[in-house]
Coordinates of C-alpha atoms and ligand atoms in Angstrom, one line a residue:
X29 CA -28.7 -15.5 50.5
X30 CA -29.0 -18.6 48.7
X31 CA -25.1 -18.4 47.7
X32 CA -24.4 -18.2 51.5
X33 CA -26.5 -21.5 52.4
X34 CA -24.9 -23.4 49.8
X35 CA -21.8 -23.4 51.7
X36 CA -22.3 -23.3 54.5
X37 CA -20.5 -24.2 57.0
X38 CA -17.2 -23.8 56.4
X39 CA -17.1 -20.9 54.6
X40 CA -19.4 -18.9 56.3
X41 CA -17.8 -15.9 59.0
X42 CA -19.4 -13.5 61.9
X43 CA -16.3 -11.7 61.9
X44 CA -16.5 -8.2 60.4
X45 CA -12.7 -7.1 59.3
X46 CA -14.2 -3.9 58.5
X47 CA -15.7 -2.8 62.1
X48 CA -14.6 0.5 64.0
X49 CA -13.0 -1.9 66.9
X50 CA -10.7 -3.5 65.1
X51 CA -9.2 -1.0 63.5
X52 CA -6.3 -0.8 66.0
X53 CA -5.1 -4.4 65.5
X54 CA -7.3 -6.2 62.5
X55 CA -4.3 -8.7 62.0
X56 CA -5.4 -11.4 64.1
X57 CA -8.6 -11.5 62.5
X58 CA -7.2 -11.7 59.0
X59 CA -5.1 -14.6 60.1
X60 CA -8.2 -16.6 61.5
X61 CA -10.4 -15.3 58.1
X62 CA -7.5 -16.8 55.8
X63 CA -6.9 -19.8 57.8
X64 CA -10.6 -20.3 57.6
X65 CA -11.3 -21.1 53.9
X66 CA -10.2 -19.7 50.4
X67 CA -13.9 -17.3 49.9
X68 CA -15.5 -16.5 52.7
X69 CA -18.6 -15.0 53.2
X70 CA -18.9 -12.2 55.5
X71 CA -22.2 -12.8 57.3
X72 CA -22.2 -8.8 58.9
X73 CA -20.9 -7.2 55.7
X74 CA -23.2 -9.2 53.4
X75 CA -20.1 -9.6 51.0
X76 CA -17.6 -12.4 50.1
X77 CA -14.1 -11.9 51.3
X78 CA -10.8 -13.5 50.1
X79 CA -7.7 -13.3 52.4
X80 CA -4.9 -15.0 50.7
X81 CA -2.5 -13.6 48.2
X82 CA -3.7 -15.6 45.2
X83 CA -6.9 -15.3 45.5
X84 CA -6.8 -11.5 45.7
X85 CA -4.3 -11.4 42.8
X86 CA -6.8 -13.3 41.1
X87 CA -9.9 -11.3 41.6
X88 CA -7.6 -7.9 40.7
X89 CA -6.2 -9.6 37.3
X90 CA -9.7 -12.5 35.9
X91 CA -11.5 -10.0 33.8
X92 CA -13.5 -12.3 33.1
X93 CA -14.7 -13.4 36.0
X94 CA -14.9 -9.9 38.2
X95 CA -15.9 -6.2 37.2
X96 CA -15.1 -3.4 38.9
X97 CA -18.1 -1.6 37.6
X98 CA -20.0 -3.0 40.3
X99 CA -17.8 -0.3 42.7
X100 CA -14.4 -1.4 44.3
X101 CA -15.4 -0.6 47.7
X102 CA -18.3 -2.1 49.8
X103 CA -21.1 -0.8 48.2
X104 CA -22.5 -2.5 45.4
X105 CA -23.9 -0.2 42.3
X106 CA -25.3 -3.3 40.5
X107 CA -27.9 -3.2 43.6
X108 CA -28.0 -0.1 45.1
X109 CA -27.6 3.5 43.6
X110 CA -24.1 4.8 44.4
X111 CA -23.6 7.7 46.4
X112 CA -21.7 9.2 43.8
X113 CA -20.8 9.4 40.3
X114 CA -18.7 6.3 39.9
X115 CA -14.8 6.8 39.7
X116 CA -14.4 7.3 35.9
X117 CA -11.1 5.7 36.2
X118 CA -11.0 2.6 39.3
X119 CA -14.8 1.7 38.1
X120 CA -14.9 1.0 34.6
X121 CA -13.4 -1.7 32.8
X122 CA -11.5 -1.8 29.2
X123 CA -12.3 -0.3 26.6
X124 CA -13.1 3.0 28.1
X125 CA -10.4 2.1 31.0
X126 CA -7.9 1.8 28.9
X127 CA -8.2 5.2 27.0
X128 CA -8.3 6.9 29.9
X129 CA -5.5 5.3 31.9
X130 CA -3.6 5.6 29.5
X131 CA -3.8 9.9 29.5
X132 CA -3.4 9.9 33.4
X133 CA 0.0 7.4 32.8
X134 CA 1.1 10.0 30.4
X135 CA 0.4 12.8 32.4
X136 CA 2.2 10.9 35.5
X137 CA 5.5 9.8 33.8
X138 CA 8.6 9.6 35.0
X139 CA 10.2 12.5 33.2
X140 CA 7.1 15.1 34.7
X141 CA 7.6 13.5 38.0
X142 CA 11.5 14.4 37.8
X143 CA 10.5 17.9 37.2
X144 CA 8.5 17.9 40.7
X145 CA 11.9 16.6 42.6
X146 CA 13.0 20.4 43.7
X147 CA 9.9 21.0 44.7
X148 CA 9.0 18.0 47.2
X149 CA 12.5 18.4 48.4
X150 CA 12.6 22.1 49.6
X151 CA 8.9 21.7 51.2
X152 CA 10.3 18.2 52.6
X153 CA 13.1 20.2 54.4
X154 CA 10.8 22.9 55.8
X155 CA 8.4 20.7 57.4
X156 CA 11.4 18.7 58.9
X157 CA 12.7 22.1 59.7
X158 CA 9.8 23.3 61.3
X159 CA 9.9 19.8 63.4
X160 CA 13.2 19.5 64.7
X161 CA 12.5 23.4 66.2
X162 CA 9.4 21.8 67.6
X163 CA 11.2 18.7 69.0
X164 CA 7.6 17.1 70.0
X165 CA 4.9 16.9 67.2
X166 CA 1.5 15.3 65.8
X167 CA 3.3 12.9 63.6
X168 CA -0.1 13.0 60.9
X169 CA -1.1 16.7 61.0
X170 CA 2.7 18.8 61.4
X171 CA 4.3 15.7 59.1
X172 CA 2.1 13.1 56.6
X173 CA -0.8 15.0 56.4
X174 CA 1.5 18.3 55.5
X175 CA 3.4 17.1 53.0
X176 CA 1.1 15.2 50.2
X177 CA -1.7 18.5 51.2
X178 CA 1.1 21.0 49.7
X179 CA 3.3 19.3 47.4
X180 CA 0.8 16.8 45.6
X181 CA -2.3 19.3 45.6
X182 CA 0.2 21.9 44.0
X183 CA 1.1 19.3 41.1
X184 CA -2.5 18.6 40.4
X185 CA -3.1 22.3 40.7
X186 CA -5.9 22.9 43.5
X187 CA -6.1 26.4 44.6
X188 CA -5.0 26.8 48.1
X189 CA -8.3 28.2 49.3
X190 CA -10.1 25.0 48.4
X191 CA -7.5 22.5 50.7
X192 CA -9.6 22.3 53.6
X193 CA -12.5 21.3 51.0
X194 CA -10.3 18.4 49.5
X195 CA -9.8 16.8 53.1
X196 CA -13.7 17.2 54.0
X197 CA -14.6 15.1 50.6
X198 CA -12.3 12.7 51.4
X199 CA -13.6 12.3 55.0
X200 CA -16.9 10.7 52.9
X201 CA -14.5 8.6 50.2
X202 CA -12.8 7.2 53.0
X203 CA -16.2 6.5 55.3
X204 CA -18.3 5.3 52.0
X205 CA -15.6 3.0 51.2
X206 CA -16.1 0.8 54.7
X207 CA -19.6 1.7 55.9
X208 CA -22.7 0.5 54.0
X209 CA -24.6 3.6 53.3
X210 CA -27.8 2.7 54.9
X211 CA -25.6 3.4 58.5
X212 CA -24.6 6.3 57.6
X213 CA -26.4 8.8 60.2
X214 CA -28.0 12.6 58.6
X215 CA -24.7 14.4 59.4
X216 CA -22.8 12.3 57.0
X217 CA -25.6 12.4 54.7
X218 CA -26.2 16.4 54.9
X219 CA -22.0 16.7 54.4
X220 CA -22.0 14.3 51.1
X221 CA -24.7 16.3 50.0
X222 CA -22.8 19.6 50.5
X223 CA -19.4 18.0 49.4
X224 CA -21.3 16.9 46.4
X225 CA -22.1 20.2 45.5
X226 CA -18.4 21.6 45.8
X227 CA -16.7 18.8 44.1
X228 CA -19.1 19.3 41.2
X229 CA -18.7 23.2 41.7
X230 CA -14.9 22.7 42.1
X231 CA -14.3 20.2 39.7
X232 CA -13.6 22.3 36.3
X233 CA -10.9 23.7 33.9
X234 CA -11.4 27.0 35.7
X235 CA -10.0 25.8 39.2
X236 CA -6.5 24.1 38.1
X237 CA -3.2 26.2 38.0
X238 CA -1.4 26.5 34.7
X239 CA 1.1 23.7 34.0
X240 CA -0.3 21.2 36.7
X241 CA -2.1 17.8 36.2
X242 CA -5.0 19.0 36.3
X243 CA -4.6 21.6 33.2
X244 CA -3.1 18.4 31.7
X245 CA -6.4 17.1 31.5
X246 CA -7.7 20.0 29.8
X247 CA -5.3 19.5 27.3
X248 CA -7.0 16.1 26.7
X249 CA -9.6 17.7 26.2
X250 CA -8.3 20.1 24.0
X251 CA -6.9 17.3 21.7
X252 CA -9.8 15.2 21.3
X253 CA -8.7 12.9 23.8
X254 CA -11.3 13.3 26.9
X255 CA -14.5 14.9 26.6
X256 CA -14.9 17.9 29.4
X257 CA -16.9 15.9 31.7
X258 CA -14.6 13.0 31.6
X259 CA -12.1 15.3 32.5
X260 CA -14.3 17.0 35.7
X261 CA -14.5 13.3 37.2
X262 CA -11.1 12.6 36.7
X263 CA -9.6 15.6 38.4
X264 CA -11.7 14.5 41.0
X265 CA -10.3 10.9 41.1
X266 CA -6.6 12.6 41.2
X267 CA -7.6 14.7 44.2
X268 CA -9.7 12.1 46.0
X269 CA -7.2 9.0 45.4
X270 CA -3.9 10.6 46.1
X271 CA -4.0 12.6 48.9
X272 CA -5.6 10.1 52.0
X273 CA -3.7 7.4 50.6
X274 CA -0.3 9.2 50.8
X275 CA -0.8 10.7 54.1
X276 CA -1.9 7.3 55.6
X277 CA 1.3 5.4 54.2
X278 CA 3.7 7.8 55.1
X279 CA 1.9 8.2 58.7
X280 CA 2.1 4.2 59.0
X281 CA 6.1 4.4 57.6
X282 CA 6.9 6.6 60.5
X283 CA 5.0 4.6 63.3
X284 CA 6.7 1.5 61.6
X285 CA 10.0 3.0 62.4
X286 CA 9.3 4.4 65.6
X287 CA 8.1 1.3 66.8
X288 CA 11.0 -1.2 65.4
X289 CA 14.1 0.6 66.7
X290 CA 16.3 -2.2 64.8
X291 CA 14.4 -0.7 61.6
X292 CA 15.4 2.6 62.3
X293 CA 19.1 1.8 62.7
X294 CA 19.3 0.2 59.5
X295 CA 17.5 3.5 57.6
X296 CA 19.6 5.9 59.9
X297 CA 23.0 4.3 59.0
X298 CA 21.9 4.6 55.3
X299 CA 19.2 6.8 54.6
X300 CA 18.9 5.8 50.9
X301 CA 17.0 2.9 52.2
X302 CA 14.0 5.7 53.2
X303 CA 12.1 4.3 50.0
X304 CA 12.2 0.6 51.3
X305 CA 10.9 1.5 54.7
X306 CA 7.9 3.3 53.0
X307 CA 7.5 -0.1 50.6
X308 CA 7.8 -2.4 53.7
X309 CA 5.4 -0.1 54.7
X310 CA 3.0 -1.1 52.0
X311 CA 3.5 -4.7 52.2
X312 CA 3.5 -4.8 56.5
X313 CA 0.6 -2.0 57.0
X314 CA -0.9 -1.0 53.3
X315 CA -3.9 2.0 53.7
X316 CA -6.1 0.4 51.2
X317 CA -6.9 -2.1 53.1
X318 CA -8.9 -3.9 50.5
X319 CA -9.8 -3.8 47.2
X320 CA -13.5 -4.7 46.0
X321 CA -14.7 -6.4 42.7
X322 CA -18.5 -8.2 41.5
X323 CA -18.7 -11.2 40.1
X324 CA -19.9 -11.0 36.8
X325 CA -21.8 -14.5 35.7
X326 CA -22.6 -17.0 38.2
X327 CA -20.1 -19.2 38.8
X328 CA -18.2 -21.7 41.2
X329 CA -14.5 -20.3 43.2
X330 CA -13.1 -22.9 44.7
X331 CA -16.0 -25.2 45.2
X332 CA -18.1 -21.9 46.2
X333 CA -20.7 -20.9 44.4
X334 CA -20.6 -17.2 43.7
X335 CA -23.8 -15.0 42.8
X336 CA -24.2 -12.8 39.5
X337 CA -23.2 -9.6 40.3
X338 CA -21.9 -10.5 44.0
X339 CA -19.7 -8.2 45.8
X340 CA -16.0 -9.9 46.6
X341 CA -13.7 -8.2 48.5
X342 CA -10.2 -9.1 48.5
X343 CA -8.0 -8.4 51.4
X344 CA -4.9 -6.6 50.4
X345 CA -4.1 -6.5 54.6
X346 CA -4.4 -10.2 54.7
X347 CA -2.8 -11.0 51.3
X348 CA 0.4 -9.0 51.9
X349 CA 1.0 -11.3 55.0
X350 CA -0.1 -14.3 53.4
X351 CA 2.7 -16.9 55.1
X352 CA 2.5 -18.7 51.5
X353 CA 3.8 -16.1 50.5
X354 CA 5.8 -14.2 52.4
X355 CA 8.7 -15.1 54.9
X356 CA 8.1 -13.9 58.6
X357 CA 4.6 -12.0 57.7
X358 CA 4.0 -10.5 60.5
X359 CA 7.8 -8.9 60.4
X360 CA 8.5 -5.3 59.3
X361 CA 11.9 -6.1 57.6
X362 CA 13.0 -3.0 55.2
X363 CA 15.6 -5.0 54.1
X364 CA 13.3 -7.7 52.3
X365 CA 12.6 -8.3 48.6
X366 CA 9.0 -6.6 48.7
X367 CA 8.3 -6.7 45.1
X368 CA 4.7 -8.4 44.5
X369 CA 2.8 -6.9 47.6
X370 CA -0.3 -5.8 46.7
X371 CA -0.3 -3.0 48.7
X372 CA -0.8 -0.5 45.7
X373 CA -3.2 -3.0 43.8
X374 CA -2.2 -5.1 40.7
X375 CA -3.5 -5.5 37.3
X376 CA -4.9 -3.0 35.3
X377 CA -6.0 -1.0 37.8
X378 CA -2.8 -1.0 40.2
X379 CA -1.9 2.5 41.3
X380 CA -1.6 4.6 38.2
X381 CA -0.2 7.1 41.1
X382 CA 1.8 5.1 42.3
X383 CA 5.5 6.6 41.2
X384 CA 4.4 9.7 42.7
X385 CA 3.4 8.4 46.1
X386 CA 6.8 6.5 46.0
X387 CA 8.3 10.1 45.4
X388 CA 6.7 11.6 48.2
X389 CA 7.3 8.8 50.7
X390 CA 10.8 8.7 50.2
X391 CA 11.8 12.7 50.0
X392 CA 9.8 13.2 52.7
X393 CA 11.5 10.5 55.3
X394 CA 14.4 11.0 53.9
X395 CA 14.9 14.3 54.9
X396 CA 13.4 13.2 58.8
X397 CA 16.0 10.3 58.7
X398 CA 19.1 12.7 58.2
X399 CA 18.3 15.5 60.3
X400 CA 17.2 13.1 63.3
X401 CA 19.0 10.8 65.5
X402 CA 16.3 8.9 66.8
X403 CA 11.9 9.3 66.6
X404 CA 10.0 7.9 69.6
X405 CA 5.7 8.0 70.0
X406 CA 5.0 10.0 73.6
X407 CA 1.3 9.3 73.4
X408 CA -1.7 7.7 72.5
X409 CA -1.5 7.5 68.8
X410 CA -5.4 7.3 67.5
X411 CA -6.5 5.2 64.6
X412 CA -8.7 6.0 61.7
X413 CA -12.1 4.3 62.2
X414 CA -12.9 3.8 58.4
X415 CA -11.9 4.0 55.1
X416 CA -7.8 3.9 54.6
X417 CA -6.0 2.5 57.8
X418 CA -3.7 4.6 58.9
X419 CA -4.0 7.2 62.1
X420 CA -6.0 10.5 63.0
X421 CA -2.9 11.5 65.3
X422 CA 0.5 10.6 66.2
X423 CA 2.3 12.5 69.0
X424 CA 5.3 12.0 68.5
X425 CA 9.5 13.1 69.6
X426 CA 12.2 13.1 68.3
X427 CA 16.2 13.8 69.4
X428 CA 17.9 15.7 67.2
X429 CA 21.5 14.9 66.2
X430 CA 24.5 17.5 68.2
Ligands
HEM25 C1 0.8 5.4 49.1 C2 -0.2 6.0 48.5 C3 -1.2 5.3 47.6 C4 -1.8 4.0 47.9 C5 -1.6 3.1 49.1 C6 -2.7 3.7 46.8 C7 -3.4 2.6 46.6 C8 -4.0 2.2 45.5 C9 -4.6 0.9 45.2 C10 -4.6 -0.3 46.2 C11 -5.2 1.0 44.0 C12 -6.0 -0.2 43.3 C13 -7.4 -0.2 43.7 C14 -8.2 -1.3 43.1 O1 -7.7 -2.1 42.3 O2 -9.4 -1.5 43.5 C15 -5.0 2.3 43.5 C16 -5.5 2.8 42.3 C17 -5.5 4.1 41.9 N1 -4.7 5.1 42.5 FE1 -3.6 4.9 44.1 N2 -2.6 4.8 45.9 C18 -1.8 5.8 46.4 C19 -1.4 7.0 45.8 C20 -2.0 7.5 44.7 C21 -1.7 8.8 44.1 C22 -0.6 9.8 44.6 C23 -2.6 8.9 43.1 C24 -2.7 10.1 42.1 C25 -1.7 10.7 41.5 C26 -3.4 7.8 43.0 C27 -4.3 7.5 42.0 C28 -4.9 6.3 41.8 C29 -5.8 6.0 40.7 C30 -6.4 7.1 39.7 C31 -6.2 4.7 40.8 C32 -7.1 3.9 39.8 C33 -6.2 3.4 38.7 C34 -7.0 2.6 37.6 O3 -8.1 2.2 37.9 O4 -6.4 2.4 36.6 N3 -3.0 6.9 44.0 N4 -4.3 3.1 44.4

């Protein structure tokens, strides 16, 4: 890679902040990667990687400098063909971004999101119900994973039949966004090819519920708005970018509190504060752990000389504990000022979901905070290996008030 010699050495890393290993603790990498040079080129991904907040604010926000057309994760579409239809939403770039985002904002404001309040609460009570009978429980399949798997797939309207489906696709989003295709083994490659078939299959004005996001889209449709294909792809950007997400933050909120007891007081002496744990959350442990862009001209970053069409990817992970930044980094403080992380992006595309997620986080540990004195983890708790960082399992306790 002629981009890579030219800068060699300082900027050049072995460390991959994307392998299975690290996935428990990546932190101390990240440091050593930001310490180590504004762009970095990351030797075992074949990609560029930027660790500081700036930088990955800037390669988010300088249209013209970075497309996200190229694919936001690690593969790169401008050179290899992508193993699925691009998002129709997170890939593009304006015009045809901005149409679009602007139905899904519409269809995601604040007065439909109110409507959804009665909802999230009474399932949020039930699952904490169910919980505090239990006393012990997997803190990701009886808790985050339950939640945002009812309550969101309702709102967007998936038929309960197809649920299992929606976590089986996103077992491939998740792996295709941190492991280069060509390692992917035939069992992946014969499940994309099935989960291919159902998302297409699934993805239609047939499947949605009356009233929900989904049939939103339709509407769209119906107004001239979207065209019907435009609206396939983006129910399946609704169900593949909400629900992983939502359960990994949420999962990582609860470890964060079970694991700084000092946190916990503070939410458990005022439970209002449930929404700042989950945003500390975001800032101290975000699931997206990156977010990708491609350089679109030539051109020299900060005396680096960046390839056409290069694959950068910015390190939200790193950035959100960038000490230039923030105060105590390494800290989970709920009581900070966490406005600025970059844990649900920035820019045009920041989270378009991201009033929703903020929804579900907080009615869903708010009702755990009330009903429990205390949480504690009584096992192993086992990380995802790719994709969003957040955990497979959880076991978890917790003491219940008397
Ligand atoms: C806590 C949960 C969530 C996290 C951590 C999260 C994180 C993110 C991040 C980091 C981005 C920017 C990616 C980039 O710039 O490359 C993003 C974009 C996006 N998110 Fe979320 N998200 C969450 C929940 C949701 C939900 C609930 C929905 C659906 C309602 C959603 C839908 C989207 C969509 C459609 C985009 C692309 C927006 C655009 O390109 O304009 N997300 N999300």
């Amino acid at each position: 890679m002629e981009a890579a010699i030219d800068n060699f050495p300082p900027h050049v890393s072995r460390l991959n902040p994307l392998a299975p290993g690290v996935a428990m603790d990546p932190f101390p990498i990240y440091k050593e990667l930001r310490e180590s040079g504004p762009v970095v080129w990351l030797e075992s991904l074949g990609v560029w990687g930027v660790f500081r907040d700036a930088m990955v604010r800037q390669l988010a926000n300088d249209l013209e400098l970075f497309t996200a057309e190229g694919g936001t994760g690690l593969q790169n579409y401008f050179r290899e063909k992508p193993w699925r239809e691009p998002s129709p939403i997170l890939e593009v770039d304006p015009p045809v971004h901005t149409r679009r985002r602007s139905i899904l904002t519409r269809i995601l404001s604040p007065g439909a999101l109110n409507k959804l309040k009665s909802q999230f609460s009474a399932s949020a009570e039930s699952i904490v119900g169910r919980i505090v009978e239990r006393g012990t429980f997997d803190g990701i399949a009886d808790y985050a994973k339950a939640f945002p798997m009812q309550v969101f797939l309702d709102a967007v309207g998936v038929p309960d039949g197809e649920r299992e489906n929606v976590l089986l696709y996103n077992d491939l989003v998740r792996k295709s966004r941190t492991v280069k295709l060509s390692d992917w083994d035939s069992t992946d490659r014969d499940a994309a090819e099935a989960m291919a078939k159902w998302i297409d299959k699934f993805c239609s004005r047939k499947s949605v519920a009356e009233g929900s996001f989904g049939a939103y889209l339709y509407a769209a449709v119906d107004n001239g708005e979207l065209d019907e294909h435009e609206a396939d792809v983006l129910l399946r950007s609704f169900v593949s970018a909400g629900t992983e997400t939502t359960i990994a933050a949420i999962g990582n909120t609860l470890y964060c509190l079970a694991s700084h007891p000092d946190q916990w007081a503070i939410v458990k002496a005022d439970p209002t504060k449930a929404r700042a744990a989950f945003e500390e959350s975001l800032r101290f442990d975000p699931p997206a752990q990156f977010l990708g862009r491609c350089a679109r001209k030539e051109f020299v970053w900060e005396g680096v000389r960046i390839g056409q069409h290069d694959k950068i990817l910015g390190f939200i992970s790193a950035a959100n504990r960038d000490p230039d930044r923030w105060s105590d980094p390494d800290k989970y403080l709920i009581d900070r000022n966490t406005v600025g992380h970059l844990g649900l992006g920035t820019g045009i595309h920041g989270c378009v979901g991201q009033m929703l997620a903020r929804l579900e986080g907080e009615i869903l540990l708010k009702a755990l905070i009330e009903r429990v004195n205390a949480i504690e983890v009584v096992g192993e708790p086992v990380r995802n290996q790719s994709g969003f960082r957040g955990f497979k399992s959880l076991p978890m306790r917790v003491q219940v008030q008397s």
